[in-house]
Coordinates of C-alpha atoms in Angstrom, one line a residue:
Chain A
X1115 CA -47.0 70.8 -15.0
X1116 CA -45.5 69.1 -12.0
X1117 CA -41.7 68.8 -11.7
X1118 CA -39.7 66.0 -10.2
X1119 CA -36.1 65.0 -10.4
X1120 CA -37.0 61.4 -11.0
X1121 CA -40.3 60.0 -12.3
X1122 CA -40.7 56.2 -11.8
X1123 CA -43.3 54.5 -13.9
X1124 CA -44.6 51.4 -12.0
X1125 CA -44.8 50.8 -8.3
X1126 CA -43.8 47.1 -8.1
X1127 CA -40.5 45.9 -6.6
X1128 CA -38.5 47.6 -9.4
X1129 CA -40.3 50.9 -9.0
X1130 CA -40.1 51.0 -5.3
X1131 CA -36.4 50.1 -5.2
X1132 CA -35.6 52.7 -7.9
X1133 CA -37.5 55.4 -6.0
X1134 CA -35.8 54.7 -2.7
X1135 CA -32.3 54.7 -4.4
X1136 CA -33.1 58.0 -6.1
X1137 CA -34.2 59.4 -2.7
X1138 CA -31.0 58.3 -1.1
X1139 CA -29.2 60.6 -3.5
X1140 CA -31.5 63.5 -2.5
X1141 CA -33.8 63.5 -5.6
X1142 CA -37.4 64.4 -5.5
X1143 CA -39.4 61.4 -6.8
X1144 CA -42.8 60.6 -8.2
X1145 CA -44.1 57.0 -8.5
X1146 CA -46.9 56.4 -11.0
X1147 CA -48.8 53.1 -10.3
X1148 CA -51.9 51.8 -12.0
X1149 CA -53.0 49.4 -9.2
X1150 CA -54.6 50.7 -6.0
X1151 CA -51.6 49.9 -3.9
X1152 CA -47.8 49.6 -4.3
X1153 CA -46.2 46.1 -4.5
X1154 CA -47.0 44.9 -8.0
X1155 CA -47.2 41.2 -8.6
X1156 CA -45.5 40.5 -5.2
X1157 CA -48.9 41.1 -3.5
X1158 CA -50.3 38.0 -5.1
X1159 CA -47.2 35.8 -4.6
X1160 CA -48.1 34.5 -1.1
X1161 CA -45.5 31.7 -1.2
X1162 CA -42.2 32.1 0.5
X1163 CA -38.7 32.1 -1.0
X1164 CA -38.3 35.8 -1.6
X1165 CA -35.4 37.9 -0.2
X1166 CA -32.8 35.2 0.5
X1167 CA -30.2 37.2 -1.4
X1168 CA -31.4 40.7 -0.7
X1169 CA -32.5 40.5 3.0
X1170 CA -30.7 37.2 4.0
X1171 CA -34.0 35.7 5.1
X1172 CA -36.9 34.0 3.5
X1173 CA -40.0 36.1 3.0
X1174 CA -43.4 35.8 1.2
X1175 CA -44.2 38.2 -1.6
X1176 CA -46.5 40.5 0.4
X1177 CA -43.9 40.7 3.2
X1178 CA -41.1 41.5 0.7
X1179 CA -43.3 44.2 -0.9
X1180 CA -44.2 45.7 2.5
X1181 CA -40.5 46.2 3.5
X1182 CA -40.2 48.6 0.5
X1183 CA -43.7 50.0 0.6
X1184 CA -43.4 51.1 4.3
X1185 CA -40.2 53.0 3.4
X1186 CA -41.7 54.6 0.3
X1187 CA -44.8 55.7 2.1
X1188 CA -42.8 57.1 5.1
X1189 CA -40.7 59.3 2.8
X1190 CA -42.1 62.8 2.2
X1191 CA -39.8 63.2 -0.8
X1192 CA -41.7 60.5 -2.8
X1193 CA -45.1 61.4 -4.2
X1194 CA -47.1 58.2 -5.0
X1195 CA -49.8 58.4 -7.6
X1196 CA -52.1 55.3 -7.3
X1197 CA -54.7 54.0 -9.8
X1198 CA -52.8 56.2 -12.3
X1199 CA -52.2 55.1 -15.9
X1200 CA -49.3 56.6 -17.8
X1201 CA -50.5 57.4 -21.3
X1202 CA -47.3 58.7 -22.8
X1203 CA -43.7 59.5 -22.3
X1204 CA -41.8 61.9 -24.5
X1205 CA -38.0 61.8 -25.2
X1206 CA -37.6 65.0 -23.3
X1207 CA -39.2 63.3 -20.3
X1208 CA -42.7 64.7 -20.1
X1209 CA -44.9 62.0 -18.5
X1210 CA -48.6 62.3 -19.1
X1211 CA -50.9 60.2 -17.0
X1212 CA -54.5 59.8 -16.0
X1213 CA -55.5 59.6 -12.3
X1214 CA -59.0 59.4 -10.7
X1215 CA -58.0 62.0 -8.0
X1216 CA -55.6 64.3 -9.9
X1217 CA -57.2 64.1 -13.4
X1218 CA -54.8 64.6 -16.2
X1219 CA -51.3 64.6 -14.7
X1220 CA -48.3 66.1 -16.5
X1221 CA -44.9 65.6 -15.1
X1222 CA -41.6 67.1 -16.3
X1223 CA -38.9 64.8 -15.0
X1224 CA -35.1 65.3 -14.8
X1225 CA -34.9 61.5 -15.4
X1226 CA -37.4 58.7 -15.9
X1227 CA -37.1 55.1 -14.7
X1228 CA -39.2 52.6 -16.6
X1229 CA -40.4 49.9 -14.1
X1230 CA -43.6 48.6 -15.7
X1231 CA -42.8 44.9 -15.3
X1232 CA -44.1 42.3 -17.7
X1233 CA -47.2 40.6 -19.0
X1234 CA -48.0 36.9 -19.4
X1235 CA -48.1 35.3 -22.8
X1236 CA -51.7 34.3 -23.4
X1237 CA -53.7 31.6 -25.2
X1238 CA -53.7 33.9 -28.3
X1239 CA -50.0 34.3 -28.2
X1240 CA -49.4 30.6 -28.4
X1241 CA -52.2 30.1 -31.0
X1242 CA -54.0 27.6 -28.8
X1243 CA -56.2 25.5 -31.1
X1244 CA -59.8 24.5 -30.4
X1245 CA -62.8 26.2 -28.9
X1246 CA -62.9 29.3 -26.7
X1247 CA -64.6 28.2 -23.5
X1248 CA -64.3 29.7 -20.0
X1249 CA -61.7 28.1 -17.8
X1250 CA -58.5 29.0 -19.6
X1251 CA -56.4 31.4 -17.6
X1252 CA -52.8 32.6 -17.5
X1253 CA -51.2 31.3 -14.3
X1254 CA -50.7 34.7 -12.9
X1255 CA -54.3 35.7 -13.6
X1256 CA -55.4 32.6 -11.7
X1257 CA -53.0 33.5 -8.9
X1258 CA -54.5 36.9 -8.6
X1259 CA -58.0 35.6 -8.6
X1260 CA -57.1 33.0 -5.9
X1261 CA -54.7 34.8 -3.6
X1262 CA -56.1 38.4 -3.8
X1263 CA -59.7 38.1 -4.8
X1264 CA -60.3 34.8 -3.0
X1265 CA -61.8 32.8 -5.9
X1266 CA -60.8 29.2 -6.9
X1267 CA -60.8 29.2 -10.6
X1268 CA -61.3 25.5 -11.2
X1269 CA -61.4 22.0 -9.7
X1270 CA -59.6 19.7 -12.3
X1271 CA -56.6 21.4 -13.7
X1272 CA -54.0 20.9 -16.5
X1273 CA -51.1 23.3 -16.5
X1274 CA -49.2 24.1 -19.7
X1275 CA -45.7 25.3 -19.1
X1276 CA -43.4 24.6 -16.2
X1277 CA -42.3 28.1 -15.5
X1278 CA -42.2 29.1 -11.8
X1279 CA -45.6 30.6 -11.8
X1280 CA -47.1 27.5 -13.2
X1281 CA -45.3 25.3 -10.6
X1282 CA -46.4 27.6 -7.8
X1283 CA -50.0 27.5 -9.0
X1284 CA -50.0 23.7 -9.2
X1285 CA -49.3 23.6 -5.4
X1286 CA -51.6 26.5 -4.7
X1287 CA -54.6 25.0 -6.5
X1288 CA -53.9 21.6 -4.8
X1289 CA -53.8 23.3 -1.4
X1290 CA -57.2 24.8 -2.1
X1291 CA -58.7 21.4 -2.9
X1292 CA -58.3 21.3 -6.7
X1293 CA -56.8 18.3 -8.5
X1294 CA -53.9 19.1 -10.8
X1295 CA -53.8 16.3 -13.3
X1296 CA -50.8 17.2 -15.3
X1297 CA -48.1 19.8 -15.9
X1298 CA -47.0 19.7 -19.6
X1299 CA -43.8 21.3 -20.7
X1300 CA -43.0 21.6 -24.4
X1301 CA -39.2 21.8 -23.8
X1302 CA -37.1 18.8 -22.6
X1303 CA -36.3 20.8 -19.4
X1304 CA -38.1 23.1 -17.0
X1305 CA -37.4 26.9 -16.9
X1306 CA -38.6 26.8 -13.3
X1307 CA -36.4 26.5 -10.2
X1308 CA -35.5 23.0 -9.0
X1309 CA -36.8 23.8 -5.6
X1310 CA -40.2 24.6 -7.1
X1311 CA -40.3 21.3 -9.1
X1312 CA -39.6 19.3 -5.9
X1313 CA -41.7 21.3 -3.4
X1314 CA -44.7 22.2 -5.7
X1315 CA -45.0 19.0 -7.8
X1316 CA -43.1 16.1 -6.3
X1317 CA -44.4 16.8 -2.8
X1318 CA -48.0 16.5 -4.1
X1319 CA -47.4 13.7 -6.6
X1320 CA -48.3 16.0 -9.5
X1321 CA -47.0 14.5 -12.8
X1322 CA -44.7 16.6 -15.0
X1323 CA -44.2 15.6 -18.7
X1324 CA -41.4 17.1 -20.7
X1325 CA -41.5 17.5 -24.5
X1326 CA -45.3 17.5 -24.3
X1327 CA -47.7 20.2 -25.3
X1328 CA -51.5 20.9 -25.4
X1329 CA -52.6 20.4 -29.0
X1330 CA -56.2 21.6 -28.6
X1331 CA -59.0 22.3 -26.1
X1332 CA -62.6 21.2 -26.0
X1333 CA -65.8 22.6 -24.4
X1334 CA -68.5 25.1 -25.3
X1335 CA -69.4 27.1 -22.3
X1336 CA -66.8 25.7 -20.0
X1337 CA -63.6 23.8 -20.8
X1338 CA -64.3 20.1 -20.8
X1339 CA -60.8 18.8 -21.5
X1340 CA -57.5 19.2 -23.4
X1341 CA -55.6 17.0 -25.8
X1342 CA -51.9 16.6 -25.1
X1343 CA -49.2 15.1 -27.4
X1344 CA -45.4 14.6 -27.3
X1345 CA -43.4 16.9 -29.5
X1346 CA -40.3 16.0 -31.6
X1347 CA -37.0 17.9 -32.0
X1348 CA -38.7 20.6 -34.1
X1349 CA -41.5 21.2 -31.6
X1350 CA -43.9 19.4 -33.9
X1351 CA -46.6 17.5 -31.9
X1352 CA -46.9 13.8 -32.8
X1353 CA -50.7 13.8 -33.2
X1354 CA -50.8 10.0 -33.6
X1355 CA -50.0 9.9 -29.8
X1356 CA -52.5 12.5 -28.8
X1357 CA -54.2 11.8 -25.4
X1358 CA -57.4 13.3 -24.0
X1359 CA -57.4 14.6 -20.5
X1360 CA -60.8 15.7 -19.1
X1361 CA -60.5 18.9 -17.0
X1362 CA -62.3 22.2 -16.3
X1363 CA -59.3 24.5 -16.2
X1364 CA -56.2 25.1 -18.2
X1365 CA -53.5 27.3 -16.8
X1366 CA -50.9 28.8 -19.1
X1367 CA -47.4 29.4 -17.8
X1368 CA -45.9 30.0 -21.2
X1369 CA -43.6 32.9 -20.8
X1370 CA -43.5 36.6 -19.9
X1371 CA -43.1 39.6 -22.1
X1372 CA -41.7 43.0 -20.9
X1373 CA -44.5 45.5 -21.0
X1374 CA -42.9 48.2 -23.1
X1375 CA -45.9 49.6 -24.9
X1376 CA -45.0 53.1 -23.7
X1377 CA -41.9 53.0 -25.9
X1378 CA -43.8 52.2 -29.1
X1379 CA -42.8 54.8 -31.6
X1380 CA -39.9 56.1 -29.5
X1381 CA -36.3 56.0 -30.5
X1382 CA -35.3 53.9 -27.5
X1383 CA -33.2 51.0 -28.9
X1384 CA -34.8 47.6 -28.1
X1385 CA -33.3 44.2 -27.8
X1386 CA -34.9 41.5 -29.9
X1387 CA -33.8 38.8 -27.4
X1388 CA -35.0 40.4 -24.1
X1389 CA -37.9 42.5 -25.6
X1390 CA -36.6 45.2 -23.3
X1391 CA -34.5 48.2 -23.9
X1392 CA -30.8 48.1 -24.7
X1393 CA -29.0 49.6 -21.6
X1394 CA -25.6 50.5 -20.2
X1395 CA -24.4 49.5 -16.7
X1396 CA -26.5 52.3 -15.2
X1397 CA -29.5 50.8 -16.9
X1398 CA -29.8 53.9 -19.0
X1399 CA -31.4 53.4 -22.4
X1400 CA -30.2 54.8 -25.7
X1401 CA -32.3 57.9 -24.9
X1402 CA -30.3 59.9 -22.3
X1403 CA -32.2 60.3 -19.0
X1404 CA -34.5 57.4 -19.6
X1405 CA -33.6 54.3 -17.5
X1406 CA -35.2 50.8 -17.3
X1407 CA -35.1 48.2 -14.6
X1408 CA -36.8 45.0 -13.5
X1409 CA -39.0 42.8 -15.6
X1410 CA -39.7 45.5 -18.1
X1411 CA -36.0 45.4 -19.0
X1412 CA -35.6 41.6 -19.0
X1413 CA -37.5 38.9 -17.2
X1414 CA -35.9 37.9 -13.9
X1415 CA -36.2 34.7 -12.0
X1416 CA -35.5 36.3 -8.6
X1417 CA -37.1 39.5 -7.2
X1418 CA -33.9 40.1 -5.3
X1419 CA -32.1 40.7 -8.6
X1420 CA -34.9 43.1 -9.6
X1421 CA -34.4 45.2 -6.4
X1422 CA -30.7 45.3 -7.0
X1423 CA -31.0 46.3 -10.6
X1424 CA -33.6 48.9 -9.9
X1425 CA -31.4 50.5 -7.1
X1426 CA -28.7 50.9 -9.7
X1427 CA -31.2 52.6 -12.1
X1428 CA -32.7 54.8 -9.5
X1429 CA -29.4 56.0 -8.2
X1430 CA -28.1 56.7 -11.7
X1431 CA -31.3 58.5 -12.6
X1432 CA -30.9 60.8 -9.6
X1433 CA -27.3 61.5 -10.7
X1434 CA -28.5 62.2 -14.3
X1435 CA -31.1 64.6 -13.1
X1436 CA -28.3 66.4 -11.1
X1437 CA -26.1 66.5 -14.1
X1438 CA -23.6 64.1 -12.4
X1439 CA -23.8 61.0 -14.4
X1440 CA -20.6 60.1 -16.3
X1441 CA -20.7 60.1 -20.0
X1442 CA -17.5 58.2 -21.0
X1443 CA -17.5 56.2 -24.2
X1444 CA -19.3 52.8 -24.2
X1445 CA -18.2 49.4 -25.5
X1446 CA -20.7 46.9 -26.8
X1447 CA -21.1 43.6 -24.9
X1448 CA -21.9 40.7 -27.3
X1449 CA -23.0 37.2 -26.3
X1450 CA -22.0 34.1 -28.2
X1451 CA -21.5 30.4 -27.9
X1452 CA -24.2 29.3 -25.5
X1453 CA -24.9 32.7 -24.0
X1454 CA -28.4 33.8 -25.1
X1455 CA -28.1 37.4 -23.9
X1456 CA -26.0 39.5 -21.7
X1457 CA -27.0 42.7 -19.8
X1458 CA -26.0 45.5 -19.8
X1459 CA -25.5 45.4 -23.6
X1460 CA -23.1 48.4 -23.4
X1461 CA -20.4 49.3 -20.8
X1462 CA -18.7 52.6 -20.1
X1463 CA -15.0 52.6 -20.0
X1464 CA -13.4 53.7 -16.7
X1465 CA -12.8 52.5 -13.2
X1466 CA -14.6 50.1 -10.9
X1467 CA -16.2 46.8 -11.4
X1468 CA -19.2 45.9 -13.4
X1469 CA -21.4 42.8 -13.2
X1470 CA -22.4 41.3 -16.6
X1471 CA -25.7 39.4 -16.1
X1472 CA -26.4 36.6 -18.6
X1473 CA -28.6 33.7 -19.5
X1474 CA -27.5 30.5 -21.3
X1475 CA -29.5 29.0 -24.1
X1476 CA -29.8 25.5 -22.6
X1477 CA -28.6 23.4 -19.6
X1478 CA -24.8 23.2 -19.5
X1479 CA -22.7 21.1 -17.1
X1480 CA -19.0 21.8 -16.4
X1481 CA -18.6 24.8 -18.8
X1482 CA -16.4 27.8 -18.4
X1483 CA -17.6 31.3 -18.9
X1484 CA -15.1 33.6 -20.7
X1485 CA -15.2 37.4 -21.0
X1486 CA -12.9 39.0 -23.6
X1487 CA -12.3 42.7 -24.4
X1488 CA -10.7 43.7 -27.7
X1489 CA -10.0 40.0 -28.3
X1490 CA -8.1 39.6 -25.0
X1491 CA -9.3 37.4 -22.2
X1492 CA -10.2 39.4 -19.1
X1493 CA -12.1 37.0 -16.9
X1494 CA -12.8 33.3 -16.8
X1495 CA -15.1 31.4 -14.4
X1496 CA -15.7 27.6 -14.2
X1497 CA -19.3 26.6 -13.5
X1498 CA -20.8 23.3 -12.3
X1499 CA -24.1 23.8 -14.0
X1500 CA -26.0 26.6 -15.8
X1501 CA -29.6 26.5 -16.8
X1502 CA -31.7 29.0 -18.8
X1503 CA -34.0 29.5 -15.9
X1504 CA -31.3 30.8 -13.6
X1505 CA -29.7 34.1 -14.3
X1506 CA -25.9 34.1 -13.9
X1507 CA -23.4 36.9 -13.6
X1508 CA -19.7 37.5 -13.9
X1509 CA -17.9 40.5 -12.5
X1510 CA -15.2 42.2 -14.4
X1511 CA -12.8 45.2 -13.8
X1512 CA -13.8 48.0 -16.1
X1513 CA -10.2 49.1 -16.4
X1514 CA -9.5 45.9 -18.3
X1515 CA -12.2 46.7 -20.9
X1516 CA -10.1 48.2 -23.7
X1517 CA -12.1 47.0 -26.7
X1518 CA -15.4 45.4 -27.7
X1519 CA -16.6 43.0 -25.0
X1520 CA -17.7 39.5 -25.7
X1521 CA -19.1 36.8 -23.3
X1522 CA -19.2 33.1 -24.2
X1523 CA -19.1 29.6 -22.8
X1524 CA -16.4 27.0 -23.5
X1525 CA -16.1 23.3 -23.0
Chain B
X1112 CA -36.3 6.9 -1.3
X1113 CA -35.6 8.8 -4.6
X1114 CA -35.5 12.6 -4.6
X1115 CA -33.9 15.6 -6.3
X1116 CA -31.5 17.8 -4.4
X1117 CA -32.5 21.4 -4.3
X1118 CA -29.4 22.9 -2.8
X1119 CA -28.2 24.2 -6.2
X1120 CA -29.2 24.2 -9.9
X1121 CA -27.3 20.9 -10.4
X1122 CA -30.4 19.1 -9.1
X1123 CA -28.6 15.8 -8.4
X1124 CA -30.8 12.7 -8.4
X1125 CA -30.5 11.3 -4.9
X1126 CA -31.2 7.9 -3.6
X1127 CA -31.5 7.6 0.2
X1128 CA -31.5 4.2 1.9
X1129 CA -31.1 2.9 5.4
X1130 CA -28.3 0.4 6.0
X1131 CA -27.6 -1.0 9.5
X1132 CA -29.5 1.8 11.1
X1133 CA -27.6 4.5 9.2
X1134 CA -29.0 6.7 6.5
X1135 CA -27.0 6.5 3.3
X1136 CA -27.2 9.0 0.5
X1137 CA -26.0 8.2 -3.0
X1138 CA -26.1 10.3 -6.2
X1139 CA -25.0 13.5 -4.6
X1140 CA -22.0 15.6 -5.9
X1141 CA -21.2 17.5 -2.7
X1142 CA -21.7 17.3 1.1
X1143 CA -24.7 19.7 0.9
X1144 CA -26.5 17.0 -1.1
X1145 CA -25.8 14.4 1.6
X1146 CA -27.1 16.7 4.3
X1147 CA -30.2 17.5 2.3
X1148 CA -30.8 13.8 1.5
X1149 CA -30.6 12.8 5.2
X1150 CA -33.0 15.5 6.2
X1151 CA -35.5 14.7 3.5
X1152 CA -35.4 11.1 4.5
X1153 CA -35.4 11.5 8.3
X1154 CA -37.6 14.5 8.9
X1155 CA -38.8 16.3 5.8
X1156 CA -40.1 19.8 6.7
X1157 CA -41.7 22.7 4.8
X1158 CA -42.8 26.2 5.5
X1159 CA -46.5 26.2 4.5
X1160 CA -48.1 29.3 3.0
X1161 CA -51.8 29.5 2.4
X1162 CA -54.9 31.7 2.6
X1163 CA -57.4 31.9 5.5
X1164 CA -61.0 33.1 4.9
X1165 CA -62.2 36.0 7.0
X1166 CA -65.6 36.4 8.6
X1167 CA -66.2 39.5 6.6
X1168 CA -65.5 37.9 3.2
X1169 CA -62.1 38.1 1.5
X1170 CA -58.9 36.2 2.3
X1171 CA -55.7 36.9 4.2
X1172 CA -52.4 35.2 3.4
X1173 CA -50.5 33.4 6.2
X1174 CA -47.4 31.3 6.7
X1175 CA -46.1 28.9 9.3
X1176 CA -43.4 30.8 11.2
X1177 CA -41.1 27.7 10.9
X1178 CA -41.0 24.6 8.8
X1179 CA -43.6 21.9 9.8
X1180 CA -43.3 18.2 9.3
X1181 CA -44.3 17.2 5.7
X1182 CA -46.7 14.6 7.0
X1183 CA -48.6 17.3 8.9
X1184 CA -49.3 19.5 5.8
X1185 CA -52.5 17.7 4.9
X1186 CA -54.0 18.2 8.4
X1187 CA -52.7 21.8 8.4
X1188 CA -54.4 22.6 5.1
X1189 CA -57.7 21.0 6.3
X1190 CA -57.5 23.2 9.5
X1191 CA -56.8 26.3 7.4
X1192 CA -59.8 25.6 5.1
X1193 CA -62.2 25.5 8.1
X1194 CA -60.7 28.4 10.0
X1195 CA -62.2 31.9 9.9
X1196 CA -60.2 35.0 10.8
X1197 CA -62.0 37.7 12.7
X1198 CA -61.4 41.5 12.7
X1199 CA -58.4 43.5 11.5
X1200 CA -55.2 41.8 10.7
X1201 CA -51.7 43.4 10.4
X1202 CA -48.7 41.7 8.8
X1203 CA -46.9 39.7 11.5
X1204 CA -50.0 39.1 13.7
X1205 CA -50.1 35.6 15.2
X1206 CA -53.4 34.1 14.0
X1207 CA -53.1 30.7 15.7
X1208 CA -50.6 28.8 18.0
X1209 CA -49.6 25.3 17.1
X1210 CA -52.8 24.2 15.2
X1211 CA -53.0 20.4 14.5
X1212 CA -49.8 20.1 16.7
X1213 CA -47.8 21.2 13.7
X1214 CA -45.2 22.8 16.0
X1215 CA -45.5 26.3 14.4
X1216 CA -47.4 29.5 14.8
X1217 CA -49.5 30.8 12.0
X1218 CA -48.5 34.3 11.1
X1219 CA -50.3 36.8 8.8
X1220 CA -48.2 37.9 5.8
X1221 CA -50.4 40.7 4.7
X1222 CA -52.8 43.3 6.2
X1223 CA -56.5 42.8 6.2
X1224 CA -59.2 45.4 6.9
X1225 CA -56.6 48.0 7.9

């Protein structure tokens, strides 16, 4: 049995930031990563736009990953296990993993940081109707095949979903010589960033249709086309207005799900809204000593926020392992009236400031965000516009939190 | 010209016209929108990221080290599709200087063959 102060499961942006933050507090750290290199999904995100908040400059995904990877690999206090799959995690923090070089690895950790990221929703997850031909990919899978393996997955493309990966792939496929015929979005708005809609679609004259979905696909060996139709208020497609679009490739950018399989059967309390753990401001779950950060906790739109969140978790995990993490009582944070979820879901009483991150349930213009504690207003912030795709935060003084916390929007 | 401002999540719908030799932006909410509208009308630019093939098989990701004129992007991508990278590449290596007179260097954003 190996012993480390902090074991980090996952070596993407969250895992690397957590490991470095734990090291800064003097902890011994292990990172367990199933791919053959650190960096996670950043390695396949060759577009730029990363790091504006965290580094104050615009980087591509591989460059952003490298900044962290170089620091991790240069640090003798961090042991990196690559091509290593974690099989189980117990509540007293024994991590069991399988590695091609070390065999069955057992680690007893003072604290664990979950940093496994998320998975894409697939054709099965959205109950895509029709045949099951080749040519249907999740957008991230196509991105990996294109940008890492060097394969173009198709020539005539329809994309379902206008999340950022879908938008980025529309431009990527176009740059590589494919024709993107349509991006269909079932919602009346895009969950993607404005910048991506302009620079990935408008720049290349790629049409985007809102309130539209793919109703079925055709093709035996290879995809030959998709049917699309507008949807009504209840997401019901109007089949009388179905339209056929010939294509050989359908990319799905229809949502991401935190990859929390390791927690199945554990007593870690989960959120039905985020599909991640319920955490306090240290990103500690309901099981003491187990922390969670990045896309495994809740899906982020900016990696900069992932790095920041994982630094908090890594630093607190090191404190926990050293027996130095405060255990003052917590207050629940409850979202309402336009706020879909807020994170952390619990806040310790005490001193200092805490940032409450939240997402709204639809696009709001000119709304005010209000935080109350024990029924008393403690913070108010006017906003110009808030969209579900862009995570917001509001900072409050912990000393003002004297009762249950609520966060809501007002006209 | 109609476009969408990308300076913040508002996404104002901008209309940019030229009146008496002056570029006029309407539809913006703030000064940043006006500046963006003028730039998009007068000299739209983008940093371009893409892949280059290597002589040993595989691909290496690159970017232009500064924004290039939007109307050069097509030529640039055609150049990139034909170009072959030789040897070992380290992040930050300059792969090409000013191809298709785009005004930028092409810089590797990942390692290859290291």
